[in-house]
Every structure is written in C-alpha cells, then in structure tokens.
CSV table of C-alpha atoms in Angstrom, one decimal:
chain,number,residue,atom,x,y,z
A,1,MET,CA,277.6,192.9,40.5
A,2,SER,CA,278.5,195.6,42.9
A,3,ILE,CA,276.3,197.5,45.4
A,4,ASN,CA,276.7,200.8,46.3
A,5,ILE,CA,276.1,200.8,50.3
A,6,SER,CA,276.0,204.8,50.0
A,7,THR,CA,273.1,204.9,48.0
A,8,SER,CA,271.0,202.2,49.5
A,9,LEU,CA,271.0,203.2,53.2
A,10,PRO,CA,268.7,206.5,52.6
A,11,MET,CA,266.4,204.0,50.7
A,12,ILE,CA,266.4,201.7,53.3
A,13,LYS,CA,266.0,204.2,55.8
A,14,SER,CA,262.7,205.6,54.0
A,15,LEU,CA,260.9,202.4,53.4
A,16,MET,CA,261.3,202.0,57.3
A,17,ARG,CA,259.7,205.2,57.8
A,18,GLN,CA,257.0,204.7,55.8
A,19,ASN,CA,256.3,201.3,57.8
A,20,LEU,CA,256.4,203.1,60.6
A,21,ARG,CA,253.6,205.6,59.7
A,22,ALA,CA,251.6,202.7,58.4
A,23,ARG,CA,251.1,200.8,61.6
A,24,PRO,CA,249.2,203.8,63.6
A,25,GLN,CA,246.7,203.7,60.8
A,26,ARG,CA,246.0,200.0,60.8
A,27,ALA,CA,245.6,200.4,64.7
A,28,ARG,CA,243.2,202.9,64.5
A,29,SER,CA,240.9,201.5,62.0
A,30,ALA,CA,241.2,197.9,63.9
A,31,GLY,CA,238.0,198.8,66.1
A,32,PHE,CA,237.7,198.7,69.9
A,33,THR,CA,239.3,196.0,71.9
A,34,LEU,CA,237.3,193.3,74.3
A,35,ILE,CA,238.4,195.1,77.4
A,36,GLU,CA,236.6,198.5,76.0
A,37,LEU,CA,233.6,196.6,75.0
A,38,MET,CA,233.2,195.1,78.1
A,39,VAL,CA,233.7,198.5,80.1
A,40,SER,CA,231.3,200.1,77.9
A,41,LEU,CA,228.6,197.4,78.4
A,42,VAL,CA,228.9,197.5,82.2
A,43,LEU,CA,228.8,201.7,82.0
A,44,GLY,CA,225.5,201.0,79.7
A,45,LEU,CA,224.1,198.7,82.3
A,46,VAL,CA,224.7,201.0,85.4
A,47,VAL,CA,222.7,203.5,83.4
A,48,ILE,CA,219.7,201.2,82.4
A,49,GLY,CA,219.7,200.3,85.7
A,50,GLY,CA,219.2,203.8,87.7
A,51,VAL,CA,216.9,204.4,84.9
A,52,MET,CA,214.5,201.6,85.6
A,53,GLY,CA,214.9,202.1,89.6
A,54,VAL,CA,213.7,205.8,89.2
A,55,PHE,CA,211.1,204.8,87.1
A,56,MET,CA,209.8,202.0,89.2
A,57,SER,CA,210.0,204.0,92.5
A,58,THR,CA,207.7,206.6,90.7
A,59,TYR,CA,205.3,203.8,89.3
A,60,GLN,CA,204.9,202.4,92.9
A,61,ALA,CA,204.4,205.7,94.9
A,62,ASN,CA,201.9,206.7,92.4
A,63,ALA,CA,200.2,203.4,92.4
A,64,GLN,CA,200.0,203.6,96.2
A,65,ASN,CA,198.6,207.0,96.2
A,66,ILE,CA,195.9,206.3,93.6
A,67,LYS,CA,194.9,203.4,95.7
A,68,ALA,CA,194.7,205.5,99.0
A,69,VAL,CA,192.9,207.9,97.2
A,70,ARG,CA,190.3,205.6,96.0
A,71,LEU,CA,189.9,203.8,99.6
A,72,ASN,CA,189.1,207.3,101.4
A,73,GLU,CA,186.3,207.8,98.8
A,74,GLU,CA,184.9,204.3,99.3
A,75,MET,CA,185.2,204.9,103.0
A,76,ARG,CA,183.7,208.5,103.3
A,77,ALA,CA,181.0,207.4,100.5
A,78,VAL,CA,179.6,204.4,102.7
A,79,MET,CA,179.9,206.5,106.0
A,80,SER,CA,177.8,209.3,104.4
A,81,LEU,CA,175.4,206.7,103.3
A,82,MET,CA,175.2,205.3,107.0
A,83,THR,CA,174.8,208.4,108.8
A,84,ARG,CA,172.1,209.8,106.5
A,85,ASP,CA,169.9,207.0,107.3
A,86,ILE,CA,170.8,206.9,110.8
A,87,ARG,CA,169.6,210.2,111.6
A,88,ARG,CA,166.2,209.5,110.0
A,89,ALA,CA,165.8,206.8,112.4
A,90,GLY,CA,162.5,206.9,114.0
A,91,VAL,CA,160.9,209.7,111.4
A,92,ARG,CA,157.1,209.7,110.7
A,93,THR,CA,155.9,211.3,107.9
A,94,LEU,CA,153.5,214.3,108.6
A,95,ALA,CA,153.7,214.1,112.3
A,96,TRP,CA,152.7,217.4,113.2
A,97,GLN,CA,149.0,216.9,111.5
A,98,PRO,CA,146.3,217.2,114.2
A,99,SER,CA,144.9,213.8,112.8
A,100,LEU,CA,148.1,212.1,114.0
A,101,LEU,CA,148.9,214.1,117.4
A,102,GLY,CA,148.7,211.5,120.2
A,103,SER,CA,149.0,208.8,118.4
A,104,ASP,CA,152.0,206.3,119.0
A,105,ASN,CA,154.8,206.3,116.1
A,106,PRO,CA,154.7,203.0,114.5
A,107,PHE,CA,158.4,203.6,114.2
A,108,SER,CA,158.9,203.7,117.7
A,109,THR,CA,160.3,200.7,119.7
A,110,ALA,CA,157.5,201.1,122.1
A,111,PRO,CA,154.5,199.9,120.1
A,112,THR,CA,156.9,198.2,117.4
A,113,ALA,CA,159.4,196.0,118.7
A,114,GLY,CA,162.5,196.2,117.1
A,115,MET,CA,162.5,199.2,115.1
A,116,TRP,CA,166.1,199.9,116.4
A,117,THR,CA,168.5,197.1,116.9
A,118,VAL,CA,172.2,197.0,116.9
A,119,SER,CA,173.3,193.4,116.7
A,120,ASN,CA,175.9,191.4,114.2
A,121,MET,CA,176.1,188.7,111.9
A,122,SER,CA,177.1,185.1,112.8
A,123,GLY,CA,181.0,184.8,112.5
A,124,VAL,CA,181.4,188.9,112.5
A,125,ALA,CA,182.2,190.7,115.7
A,126,ALA,CA,179.7,192.1,117.8
A,127,ASN,CA,177.8,195.5,117.0
A,128,SER,CA,178.5,195.4,113.5
A,129,CYS,CA,175.3,195.5,112.4
A,130,VAL,CA,172.3,197.9,112.6
A,131,ARG,CA,168.8,197.7,112.3
A,132,LEU,CA,166.4,201.0,111.8
A,133,ALA,CA,163.2,202.3,110.5
A,134,TYR,CA,161.7,205.3,109.2
A,135,SER,CA,158.9,206.4,107.3
A,136,VAL,CA,159.6,207.3,103.5
A,137,SER,CA,157.4,209.9,102.4
A,138,THR,CA,154.7,208.9,99.7
A,139,GLY,CA,154.4,212.3,98.3
A,140,ASP,CA,150.7,212.1,98.1
A,141,GLY,CA,150.2,214.4,101.4
A,142,THR,CA,149.2,211.2,103.4
A,143,ALA,CA,151.1,209.6,106.2
A,144,ASP,CA,153.1,206.4,105.5
A,145,ASP,CA,152.8,204.6,108.8
A,146,ASP,CA,153.4,200.9,107.2
A,147,THR,CA,156.3,199.3,109.1
A,148,ALA,CA,157.0,196.8,106.1
A,149,ALA,CA,160.2,196.1,104.4
A,150,THR,CA,160.1,199.4,102.2
A,151,ASN,CA,160.6,201.4,105.4
A,152,ARG,CA,163.0,199.2,107.1
A,153,PHE,CA,167.0,199.8,106.4
A,154,GLY,CA,169.9,198.4,108.3
A,155,TYR,CA,173.8,198.2,107.6
A,156,ARG,CA,175.7,195.3,108.5
A,157,LEU,CA,179.6,194.2,108.2
A,158,ASN,CA,179.8,190.6,106.6
A,159,THR,CA,182.3,187.8,106.8
A,160,ALA,CA,183.7,188.9,103.3
A,161,GLY,CA,184.8,192.3,104.6
A,162,GLU,CA,182.3,194.2,102.8
A,163,ILE,CA,179.5,196.4,104.0
A,164,GLU,CA,176.1,195.6,102.9
A,165,THR,CA,172.6,197.0,103.2
A,166,TYR,CA,169.1,195.7,103.4
A,167,ASN,CA,167.5,195.9,100.1
A,168,HIS,CA,163.8,195.6,101.5
A,169,THR,CA,163.3,192.2,100.3
A,170,GLY,CA,164.0,188.5,102.6
A,171,THR,CA,164.0,188.5,106.3
A,172,TRP,CA,165.0,191.8,108.1
A,173,SER,CA,167.6,190.2,110.7
A,174,CYS,CA,171.3,190.8,110.9
A,175,GLY,CA,171.8,187.1,109.8
A,176,GLY,CA,168.8,187.0,107.2
A,177,GLY,CA,169.0,187.0,103.5
A,178,GLY,CA,167.9,190.3,101.3
A,179,TRP,CA,171.4,192.4,102.3
A,180,GLN,CA,173.6,193.6,99.1
A,181,PRO,CA,177.2,195.1,99.2
A,182,VAL,CA,177.3,198.8,99.0
A,183,THR,CA,181.3,198.9,99.1
A,184,ASP,CA,183.6,197.1,96.4
A,185,GLY,CA,185.8,194.6,97.6
A,186,ASN,CA,188.6,195.2,94.8
A,187,ILE,CA,188.8,198.7,96.4
A,188,ALA,CA,189.0,198.3,100.5
A,189,TRP,CA,188.5,195.5,102.7
A,190,VAL,CA,186.5,196.8,105.9
A,191,ARG,CA,188.7,195.4,108.7
A,192,SER,CA,186.2,196.6,111.4
A,193,LEU,CA,182.5,198.0,111.8
A,194,VAL,CA,181.5,199.0,114.9
A,195,PHE,CA,178.1,201.0,116.0
A,196,THR,CA,178.0,202.3,119.3
A,197,THR,CA,175.0,203.8,121.3
A,198,THR,CA,175.3,206.4,123.9
A,199,THR,CA,172.7,207.8,126.5
A,200,GLU,CA,172.3,211.0,128.1
A,201,PRO,CA,173.5,211.0,131.7
A,202,GLY,CA,170.8,211.8,134.1
A,203,MET,CA,168.0,211.4,131.3
A,204,SER,CA,165.6,208.5,131.9
A,205,GLY,CA,163.4,207.1,129.1
A,206,VAL,CA,166.1,207.3,126.1
A,207,ALA,CA,167.7,204.4,125.3
A,208,VAL,CA,169.7,205.8,122.3
A,209,ARG,CA,171.2,209.8,122.6
A,210,THR,CA,173.7,209.4,120.0
A,211,VAL,CA,175.6,206.9,117.8
A,212,ILE,CA,179.0,206.4,117.2
A,213,VAL,CA,180.2,204.9,113.7
A,214,ASN,CA,183.6,203.7,113.5
A,215,LEU,CA,184.7,202.1,110.4
A,216,ARG,CA,188.3,200.6,109.3
A,217,ALA,CA,189.5,199.6,106.2
A,218,ALA,CA,192.5,198.7,104.2
A,219,THR,CA,194.0,198.2,100.8
A,220,HIS,CA,197.0,196.5,99.3
A,221,THR,CA,199.1,198.3,97.0
A,222,ARG,CA,200.4,195.7,95.0
A,223,SER,CA,198.8,193.0,92.3
A,224,LEU,CA,197.3,191.3,95.2
A,225,ASP,CA,193.6,190.2,95.3
A,226,PRO,CA,192.1,192.6,97.9
A,227,ASN,CA,189.5,190.0,99.0
A,228,ASN,CA,192.5,188.0,100.5
A,229,ALA,CA,193.6,190.9,102.9
A,230,THR,CA,191.9,188.9,105.6
A,231,THR,CA,195.3,187.4,106.0
A,232,THR,CA,197.9,189.8,104.3
A,233,ALA,CA,196.6,193.3,104.9
A,234,ASP,CA,198.8,194.0,107.9
A,235,CYS,CA,198.9,198.0,108.4
A,236,THR,CA,202.4,197.4,109.5
A,237,ASN,CA,203.3,196.4,105.9
A,238,ILE,CA,204.4,199.2,103.7
A,239,ASP,CA,202.3,197.5,101.0
A,240,VAL,CA,199.2,198.1,102.7
A,241,VAL,CA,197.0,201.2,103.1
A,242,CYS,CA,194.9,201.5,106.4
A,243,ARG,CA,192.6,204.1,107.4
A,244,GLN,CA,190.0,204.6,110.0
A,245,LEU,CA,187.0,206.9,110.1
A,246,VAL,CA,184.6,207.8,113.1
A,247,GLU,CA,181.6,209.6,112.7
A,248,LYS,CA,179.0,210.5,115.9
A,249,ILE,CA,175.6,211.3,115.4
A,250,ARG,CA,173.1,212.8,117.2
A,251,LEU,CA,169.5,211.0,116.7
A,252,ARG,CA,166.9,213.8,116.8
A,253,ASN,CA,163.9,211.0,117.4
A,254,ASP,CA,166.1,209.6,120.5
A,255,ALA,CA,162.4,209.9,122.0
A,256,VAL,CA,160.9,207.5,120.1
A,257,LEU,CA,163.5,204.6,120.0
C-alpha cells in the first residue's frame, strides 16, 4: 500500500491547527487558579475589615455621646433639686402675718438647734451632706411651724457613689436611715459632692451667706458596671466620661440660719 505524502501533509496541518484552537477554550473553561482565589479572598477580607472598622468607630462614638448626654442630664437634674431646696432653707410660711411678727422662727438655728448642718456620712469625704428645714405650705391659710420630719430635708453622698435625699422617715442625721437615692448608679457614679458655706465679710450674726455646691461625676462608656467605677473611672481613660458642676446659691434667709 502506498501513501501519497503530498496529499497527507495538508491533512496533518489541518488537524494540528484544530488542536491548537481547542486548547485555549479548554483553559478558559477550567476556572480560577488557586493563586487567583487566594488573592480574591485577601482583597475581600481587606474590604470587609475596613467596613467593620468604620462601623465600630461610629458605634463607639455614638455610645460615648449618648452616655455623656445622660450623665449631663442626671447631674443637672440632681443639682437643680438640691439648689431649689437649699434656697428655701429657713422659710416660714405666712411669716408676714401680724400674729407671727416678733415670734421666733422655728426653722432658725437660734431656737431650734440643728436646722442647718453641713456634715458627712461615715466613710465619705467631709462636707458631703447638708441638712436643712423649711415650712411646707399647708394650703389652709395657717402657718406650719412644726419642725417634725415633714419639714426636714437633706442631701448626702453615700459610700456607693450615689446622692440620697431624706425621705422624712427615720433618723434625721447624715449617718442615719430613712434616705433614698435620687441618682441612678447605672448612669452616673458621683465621685465627690462638697457643700461649702461662706459668710459676708464684715457682717456679724450671719452664719451662712452663700452655699457653693461642687458636684463631680463619671460614667464608663464600655459595657462595664458603673457601680464598679470606684476603681475604674479614671478621668484620664478615654473610655470614661467625667463632668463637674459648680453652683453658687444665695441664701435669702441667712439671718435665721
């Protein structure tokens, strides 16, 4: 059998060209290589990490702002409550009536000792408690000169970092019972509360002229129990928000205190 080489060569070349054309198609249908997949995964992780970083930064900033606002509101509310009561110290209902003129004010320290006292609870810094008394209007046109518990008030800092008020029961003393908190320990830990009394220079017979209330409080911005802030609420820590309020109160009834 004889083979015609002249007719076979074109056929062989045609088969080789078809084989070369088929190889790129098979390579394209084989998918990504391992290196390409690893590069894609790394790029995806970088993008996801960047998005998560921006989200966490925004979340922490919002959480810190919210706790700072709540701390400010808590401090301003309790400061307003204390200043309003302190301004009323020594007030006697219907003192302008002729029948009461010339009589002693029962809410004065002269006839009734202890109607105005600045002290502290045991275990707390000095001058962190104030006790005062004033007449609460009865609404029936008569003077309420009773110096009993209903006309006695007070504010103190306790050992748990909370401000308490006297609830008109129990012993009316800075170390006694019958006090209830007016600040929320989950919002603010009161670092210090100081009542400073001042007198008018050159004026005799006046024991108290003004009262300066200095309030310092803090809150932790992370998920930490604020009641443990006694050991963690360092104002140099970026996670701690600290605030200070100072109020100067003029006592209009200074002559009777």
